[in-house]
């Protein structure tokens, strides 16, 4: 089948590559910009496991072809796949309005972009207005992006769930056929109306964010009650009504899509005339939690931090990512700098993004070696739980640091073992 995929998001690249790997002929239309230039050079702009190799393979096979945004769809194509950034809904309307009009040609527009609820229906109306009089009736369906950065390719090819919002039966069947190679173990497609699919996507994100913020509140309470939140987490997760997922307290969540989806849901509630009290509190708790490690450090040194040196391990908003969008490290850095602290940071992938965000400053030093970052440090803060940080050389840390103080923002270290090794330890609700 011939498909035209539009967008330069991670979702667009993953969808185009996966669909090409199933034997489809895919034309990837990319806007002008940095990502487009990288793709033109044969580079993969996202550090996503398996994506670069599969993109290269499908390009070499000729099934994945790079194209410009203003190039019309292939003559044989009948599927338009939109995976645009959330602020590019105007571009979606432009694409739909520029589709070649033919009475005998039915277009299927698959909207995978995270636009406001009701956007797919608006695109359907725009498409109907554009179509030639007497045409057979094209269709727009919603297939929300549920991919998780760091596991996006596998998340598409072995999806646990698809949300398919479609009002037209032939469109529903055609999307199911496109997804069939990735839907063999069980039927993972949940059928609903377009606006229901769009709302479900936002509701899922809101629920996950609520669980995270609730656990962070419980961890902070555990600190004051002399309770170990890890035992509490095990007990909660054992209850089948709750389950184990997203019960890990930490120093706040980040990520452009995750944070933006929660804010979009809150905005949707407000526009509908409802108060988004719960989601507003979720976002407030999360922003406050990003300074949790700073507050522990500030109390430990009796509010006297000026002139001290602090090392940070991890800047990306999550492991396996090079992005720092809304990452806890950003607010943490601002708090430390305000107190006159010199900060040394290591991250396996996100140093370039952090350098672009911070600019040149004397109180920020970036390191490619994690142990170089801790030399002479008065404290080490772990912010992103990269696996490379889980089993550090504690003897080397103790020898290199000015003060053996570890602040664990992801609760990946065992407090008893760390303390036994001669360190002072502070986690999130840990004893």
Coordinates of C-alpha atoms in Angstrom, one line a residue:
X1 CA 0.0 0.0 0.0
X2 CA 1.1 3.6 -0.7
X3 CA 1.2 6.0 2.3
X4 CA 2.2 9.6 2.8
X5 CA 3.3 10.4 6.3
X6 CA 3.6 14.1 7.3
X7 CA 5.7 15.4 10.3
X8 CA 9.1 15.5 11.8
X9 CA 8.1 14.2 15.3
X10 CA 9.3 11.0 16.8
X11 CA 5.9 9.6 16.2
X12 CA 6.1 10.4 12.5
X13 CA 9.5 8.8 12.0
X14 CA 8.5 5.7 14.0
X15 CA 5.2 5.3 12.2
X16 CA 6.7 5.8 8.7
X17 CA 9.6 3.4 9.4
X18 CA 7.4 0.7 11.0
X19 CA 4.8 0.9 8.2
X20 CA 7.6 0.7 5.6
X21 CA 9.0 -2.4 7.3
X22 CA 5.7 -4.2 6.8
X23 CA 6.1 -3.8 3.0
X24 CA 4.3 -0.5 2.4
X25 CA 5.6 2.2 0.2
X26 CA 6.0 5.2 2.5
X27 CA 6.7 8.8 1.6
X28 CA 7.8 10.8 4.6
X29 CA 7.0 14.5 4.2
X30 CA 9.2 16.6 6.6
X31 CA 9.0 20.4 7.3
X32 CA 12.1 22.5 6.7
X33 CA 14.3 22.8 9.7
X34 CA 17.1 21.0 11.7
X35 CA 15.4 17.6 11.7
X36 CA 14.8 17.8 7.9
X37 CA 18.4 18.6 7.3
X38 CA 19.6 15.7 9.5
X39 CA 17.3 13.3 7.7
X40 CA 18.6 14.6 4.3
X41 CA 22.1 13.7 5.5
X42 CA 21.0 10.2 6.3
X43 CA 21.1 10.8 10.1
X44 CA 18.4 9.9 12.6
X45 CA 17.6 12.9 14.8
X46 CA 16.2 10.9 17.7
X47 CA 18.2 8.6 19.9
X48 CA 15.6 5.9 19.9
X49 CA 16.6 2.3 20.3
X50 CA 16.5 0.5 16.9
X51 CA 15.1 3.4 15.0
X52 CA 18.2 4.6 13.2
X53 CA 19.1 1.1 11.9
X54 CA 15.5 0.3 10.7
X55 CA 15.2 3.7 9.0
X56 CA 18.5 3.2 7.1
X57 CA 17.4 -0.3 6.1
X58 CA 14.0 0.8 4.8
X59 CA 15.6 3.7 3.0
X60 CA 18.1 1.4 1.3
X61 CA 15.3 -0.9 0.3
X62 CA 13.5 2.1 -1.3
X63 CA 10.3 1.6 0.8
X64 CA 10.9 4.8 2.9
X65 CA 11.4 7.9 0.8
X66 CA 12.1 11.4 2.2
X67 CA 10.0 14.2 0.7
X68 CA 9.2 17.8 1.2
X69 CA 6.0 19.1 2.8
X70 CA 4.8 20.8 -0.4
X71 CA 5.3 17.7 -2.6
X72 CA 1.8 16.2 -3.4
X73 CA 1.0 12.6 -2.4
X74 CA 2.0 9.8 -4.7
X75 CA -0.5 9.1 -7.5
X76 CA -1.1 5.6 -6.1
X77 CA -1.5 6.8 -2.5
X78 CA -4.9 6.9 -0.7
X79 CA -3.6 7.2 2.9
X80 CA -2.5 10.4 4.5
X81 CA -0.9 9.9 7.9
X82 CA -0.6 13.0 10.1
X83 CA 1.9 12.9 12.9
X84 CA 2.5 16.6 13.5
X85 CA 3.6 18.5 16.5
X86 CA 0.7 19.7 18.8
X87 CA 1.0 23.3 17.7
X88 CA 0.8 22.5 14.0
X89 CA -3.0 22.0 13.6
X90 CA -2.9 24.8 11.0
X91 CA -0.5 22.6 9.0
X92 CA -2.9 19.7 9.2
X93 CA -5.7 21.8 7.7
X94 CA -3.4 23.0 5.0
X95 CA -2.4 19.5 4.0
X96 CA -6.1 18.3 3.9
X97 CA -7.1 21.4 1.9
X98 CA -4.4 20.8 -0.7
X99 CA -5.2 17.1 -1.4
X100 CA -6.0 16.4 -5.0
X101 CA -9.7 16.3 -5.5
X102 CA -11.1 13.4 -7.5
X103 CA -14.6 12.1 -7.6
X104 CA -13.5 8.5 -7.8
X105 CA -10.8 8.8 -5.1
X106 CA -11.4 8.2 -1.4
X107 CA -8.8 9.7 0.9
X108 CA -8.1 8.1 4.3
X109 CA -6.6 10.7 6.7
X110 CA -5.1 9.1 9.8
X111 CA -4.7 11.8 12.5
X112 CA -2.0 10.6 15.0
X113 CA -1.2 14.1 16.2
X114 CA -2.1 15.3 19.7
X115 CA -4.5 18.1 18.8
X116 CA -7.4 19.4 21.0
X117 CA -10.4 17.1 21.4
X118 CA -12.6 17.4 18.3
X119 CA -9.8 18.2 15.9
X120 CA -10.3 15.1 13.8
X121 CA -13.9 16.0 13.3
X122 CA -12.9 19.5 12.2
X123 CA -10.5 18.0 9.7
X124 CA -13.3 15.8 8.4
X125 CA -15.4 18.9 7.8
X126 CA -12.5 20.6 6.1
X127 CA -12.0 17.6 3.9
X128 CA -15.7 17.3 3.0
X129 CA -15.7 21.0 2.0
X130 CA -12.6 20.5 -0.2
X131 CA -13.8 17.4 -2.0
X132 CA -15.3 17.6 -5.4
X133 CA -19.0 17.6 -5.6
X134 CA -20.4 14.1 -5.9
X135 CA -17.2 12.4 -4.6
X136 CA -17.4 9.0 -2.9
X137 CA -16.6 10.4 0.5
X138 CA -13.2 10.5 2.1
X139 CA -12.7 10.0 5.9
X140 CA -10.6 11.2 8.8
X141 CA -9.9 8.9 11.7
X142 CA -8.1 9.5 15.0
X143 CA -5.3 7.1 16.0
X144 CA -3.7 8.9 19.0
X145 CA 0.0 8.7 19.6
X146 CA 0.5 6.4 22.6
X147 CA 4.2 5.9 22.1
X148 CA 6.7 6.2 24.9
X149 CA 10.1 7.8 24.2
X150 CA 12.8 5.2 24.7
X151 CA 10.5 2.4 23.7
X152 CA 8.7 4.0 20.8
X153 CA 9.6 1.6 18.0
X154 CA 8.7 -1.5 19.9
X155 CA 5.7 0.4 21.2
X156 CA 4.4 0.7 17.6
X157 CA 5.4 -2.8 16.4
X158 CA 4.1 -4.6 19.5
X159 CA 1.5 -2.2 20.8
X160 CA -0.4 -3.1 23.9
X161 CA -3.3 -1.0 22.8
X162 CA -4.5 1.2 19.9
X163 CA -7.2 3.7 20.2
X164 CA -9.0 4.0 16.9
X165 CA -11.6 6.7 16.5
X166 CA -13.6 6.2 13.3
X167 CA -17.2 7.0 12.2
X168 CA -16.9 5.3 8.8
X169 CA -16.7 1.5 8.4
X170 CA -14.5 1.3 5.4
X171 CA -12.0 3.7 7.0
X172 CA -12.0 1.5 10.2
X173 CA -11.3 -1.6 8.2
X174 CA -8.5 0.0 6.2
X175 CA -6.7 1.2 9.4
X176 CA -7.1 -2.3 10.9
X177 CA -5.5 -3.7 7.7
X178 CA -2.6 -1.2 8.0
X179 CA -2.0 -2.3 11.6
X180 CA -2.5 -6.0 11.1
X181 CA 1.2 -6.8 10.9
X182 CA 1.6 -5.2 14.4
X183 CA -1.6 -6.7 15.8
X184 CA -1.2 -10.4 15.5
X185 CA -0.8 -11.6 19.1
X186 CA -4.2 -10.3 20.0
X187 CA -6.6 -7.7 18.7
X188 CA -5.3 -4.6 20.5
X189 CA -7.5 -2.1 18.6
X190 CA -10.2 -0.4 20.7
X191 CA -12.9 1.1 18.5
X192 CA -14.6 4.4 19.4
X193 CA -15.6 7.7 18.0
X194 CA -12.8 10.2 17.0
X195 CA -13.3 12.6 19.8
X196 CA -13.5 9.7 22.3
X197 CA -10.1 8.5 21.1
X198 CA -8.6 12.0 21.4
X199 CA -10.0 12.4 24.9
X200 CA -9.0 9.0 26.0
X201 CA -5.4 9.8 25.1
X202 CA -5.4 12.9 27.3
X203 CA -7.3 11.1 30.1
X204 CA -4.6 8.3 30.2
X205 CA -1.8 10.9 30.5
X206 CA -3.8 12.7 33.2
X207 CA -4.2 9.5 35.2
X208 CA -0.5 8.6 35.0
X209 CA 0.5 12.1 36.1
X210 CA -2.0 12.0 39.0
X211 CA -0.5 8.7 40.2
X212 CA 3.0 10.1 40.1
X213 CA 2.2 13.2 41.9
X214 CA 0.2 11.3 44.5
X215 CA 3.1 9.1 45.3
X216 CA 5.4 12.1 45.5
X217 CA 3.0 13.6 48.1
X218 CA 3.0 10.3 50.0
X219 CA 6.8 10.1 49.9
X220 CA 7.1 13.6 51.3
X221 CA 4.7 12.6 54.1
X222 CA 6.7 9.5 54.7
X223 CA 9.7 11.6 55.4
X224 CA 7.9 13.4 58.2
X225 CA 6.4 10.2 59.7
X226 CA 9.6 8.1 59.8
X227 CA 8.2 5.7 57.2
X228 CA 10.0 4.1 54.3
X229 CA 8.0 4.8 51.1
X230 CA 9.5 1.7 49.4
X231 CA 7.6 -0.6 51.8
X232 CA 4.5 1.5 51.3
X233 CA 4.9 1.2 47.5
X234 CA 5.2 -2.6 47.6
X235 CA 2.1 -2.8 49.8
X236 CA 0.1 -0.5 47.5
X237 CA 1.2 -2.3 44.4
X238 CA 0.1 -5.7 45.8
X239 CA -3.5 -4.5 45.9
X240 CA -5.0 -5.6 42.6
X241 CA -7.3 -2.6 42.6
X242 CA -4.1 -0.4 42.4
X243 CA -1.4 -2.3 40.7
X244 CA 2.4 -1.6 40.5
X245 CA 2.7 0.8 37.6
X246 CA 3.6 4.5 38.1
X247 CA 4.0 4.2 41.9
X248 CA 7.6 5.2 41.9
X249 CA 8.2 8.5 43.8
X250 CA 10.9 10.8 42.6
X251 CA 12.1 14.3 41.9
X252 CA 9.3 15.1 39.4
X253 CA 8.3 14.2 35.9
X254 CA 9.2 16.0 32.7
X255 CA 9.0 15.5 29.0
X256 CA 7.5 17.8 26.4
X257 CA 4.6 15.6 25.4
X258 CA 3.7 14.3 28.8
X259 CA 3.6 17.7 30.5
X260 CA 1.9 19.3 27.5
X261 CA -0.8 16.6 27.4
X262 CA -1.7 17.2 31.1
X263 CA -1.9 20.9 30.5
X264 CA -4.0 20.3 27.4
X265 CA -6.4 18.2 29.4
X266 CA -6.6 20.9 32.1
X267 CA -7.2 23.5 29.4
X268 CA -10.0 21.4 27.9
X269 CA -11.7 21.2 31.2
X270 CA -11.5 24.9 31.7
X271 CA -12.8 25.7 28.2
X272 CA -15.7 23.4 28.9
X273 CA -16.6 25.5 32.0
X274 CA -15.3 23.0 34.5
X275 CA -12.6 23.7 37.1
X276 CA -9.5 21.6 36.6
X277 CA -8.7 21.5 40.4
X278 CA -7.2 18.0 40.5
X279 CA -5.0 18.5 37.4
X280 CA -3.9 21.9 38.6
X281 CA -2.8 20.4 41.9
X282 CA -1.1 17.5 40.1
X283 CA 1.0 20.1 38.1
X284 CA 1.6 22.2 41.2
X285 CA 2.9 19.1 43.1
X286 CA 5.1 18.1 40.3
X287 CA 6.8 21.6 40.0
X288 CA 7.3 21.6 43.7
X289 CA 8.8 18.1 43.6
X290 CA 11.5 19.2 41.2
X291 CA 13.1 21.1 44.0
X292 CA 12.9 18.2 46.5
X293 CA 16.6 17.4 46.3
X294 CA 17.5 21.1 46.6
X295 CA 15.5 21.4 49.8
X296 CA 17.2 18.4 51.3
X297 CA 20.6 19.8 50.4
X298 CA 19.7 23.2 51.7
X299 CA 18.6 21.8 55.1
X300 CA 21.6 19.5 55.4
X301 CA 24.1 22.4 55.0
X302 CA 22.0 24.7 57.3
X303 CA 20.9 27.0 54.5
X304 CA 24.5 27.9 53.7
X305 CA 25.2 26.8 50.1
X306 CA 27.2 29.7 48.6
X307 CA 30.5 28.7 47.2
X308 CA 29.8 25.0 47.3
X309 CA 30.2 22.5 44.5
X310 CA 27.4 20.1 43.6
X311 CA 27.5 17.2 41.1
X312 CA 24.4 16.1 39.2
X313 CA 24.1 12.8 37.4
X314 CA 21.4 12.8 34.8
X315 CA 19.8 15.8 32.9
X316 CA 17.5 14.1 30.4
X317 CA 13.8 14.0 31.4
X318 CA 14.0 10.2 31.3
X319 CA 16.5 7.5 30.6
X320 CA 17.3 6.7 26.9
X321 CA 16.4 10.2 25.8
X322 CA 18.6 13.2 24.8
X323 CA 15.8 15.7 25.6
X324 CA 15.5 17.9 28.6
X325 CA 12.0 19.3 28.0
X326 CA 10.5 20.2 31.4
X327 CA 13.2 18.0 33.0
X328 CA 13.5 18.3 36.8
X329 CA 17.2 19.3 36.3
X330 CA 16.2 22.7 34.9
X331 CA 14.4 23.9 38.0
X332 CA 17.0 22.3 40.2
X333 CA 19.8 24.1 38.4
X334 CA 18.0 27.4 38.8
X335 CA 17.6 26.9 42.5
X336 CA 21.2 25.9 43.0
X337 CA 22.5 28.9 41.0
X338 CA 20.4 31.3 43.0
X339 CA 22.3 30.1 46.1
X340 CA 25.7 30.6 44.5
X341 CA 26.4 26.9 43.9
X342 CA 28.8 25.7 41.2
X343 CA 27.2 22.7 39.4
X344 CA 28.9 19.9 37.5
X345 CA 26.7 17.7 35.3
X346 CA 27.1 14.4 33.6
X347 CA 24.5 12.8 31.3
X348 CA 25.1 10.1 28.6
X349 CA 23.1 11.9 25.9
X350 CA 21.6 15.2 27.0
X351 CA 24.7 17.4 27.6
X352 CA 24.3 19.2 24.2
X353 CA 20.7 20.1 24.9
X354 CA 21.6 21.3 28.4
X355 CA 24.4 23.4 27.0
X356 CA 22.0 25.0 24.4
X357 CA 19.5 25.7 27.2
X358 CA 22.0 27.2 29.7
X359 CA 24.4 29.0 27.5
X360 CA 28.0 29.7 28.7
X361 CA 28.1 30.1 32.4
X362 CA 31.0 29.9 34.9
X363 CA 28.8 28.1 37.4
X364 CA 28.0 25.2 35.1
X365 CA 30.5 22.6 34.0
X366 CA 29.5 19.6 31.8
X367 CA 31.4 16.4 31.9
X368 CA 31.6 13.3 29.6
X369 CA 32.9 11.2 32.5
X370 CA 30.5 10.8 35.6
X371 CA 33.4 10.5 38.0
X372 CA 35.1 13.6 36.8
X373 CA 31.9 15.5 37.7
X374 CA 32.1 14.5 41.4
X375 CA 35.8 15.6 42.0
X376 CA 35.7 18.0 45.0
X377 CA 31.9 17.9 45.2
X378 CA 30.1 18.6 48.4
X379 CA 27.2 16.5 47.2
X380 CA 26.1 14.2 44.4
X381 CA 22.5 14.4 43.2
X382 CA 21.0 11.6 41.0
X383 CA 18.2 13.1 38.8
X384 CA 17.8 10.7 35.9
X385 CA 17.9 6.9 36.5
X386 CA 20.2 5.9 33.7
X387 CA 21.2 2.3 34.3
X388 CA 24.9 3.3 34.3
X389 CA 24.3 5.1 37.6
X390 CA 22.7 2.2 39.4
X391 CA 25.9 0.5 40.6
X392 CA 28.5 3.2 41.0
X393 CA 32.0 2.7 42.3
X394 CA 31.4 3.9 45.8
X395 CA 35.0 3.8 46.9
X396 CA 36.0 6.0 43.9
X397 CA 33.1 8.4 44.7
X398 CA 34.2 8.7 48.4
X399 CA 37.8 9.3 47.5
X400 CA 36.9 12.0 44.9
X401 CA 34.2 13.9 46.8
X402 CA 34.9 16.6 49.4
X403 CA 31.9 15.4 51.4
X404 CA 30.3 11.9 51.0
X405 CA 26.7 13.0 50.5
X406 CA 24.4 11.3 48.1
X407 CA 20.9 12.6 47.2
X408 CA 19.0 10.0 45.3
X409 CA 16.1 11.6 43.3
X410 CA 14.9 8.3 41.9
X411 CA 15.4 5.9 44.8
X412 CA 17.6 3.6 42.8
X413 CA 20.2 3.1 45.5
X414 CA 19.8 1.0 48.7
X415 CA 20.0 3.4 51.7
X416 CA 21.4 0.8 54.1
X417 CA 24.2 -0.2 51.7
X418 CA 25.0 3.4 50.9
X419 CA 25.2 4.4 54.5
X420 CA 27.2 1.2 55.4
X421 CA 29.7 2.4 52.7
X422 CA 30.3 5.6 54.6
X423 CA 27.9 8.0 52.9
X424 CA 25.2 10.2 54.1
X425 CA 22.1 9.4 52.1
X426 CA 18.8 11.2 51.3
X427 CA 16.2 9.7 49.0
X428 CA 12.6 10.5 48.3
X429 CA 10.7 9.2 51.3
X430 CA 13.5 6.6 52.0
X431 CA 14.9 5.7 55.4

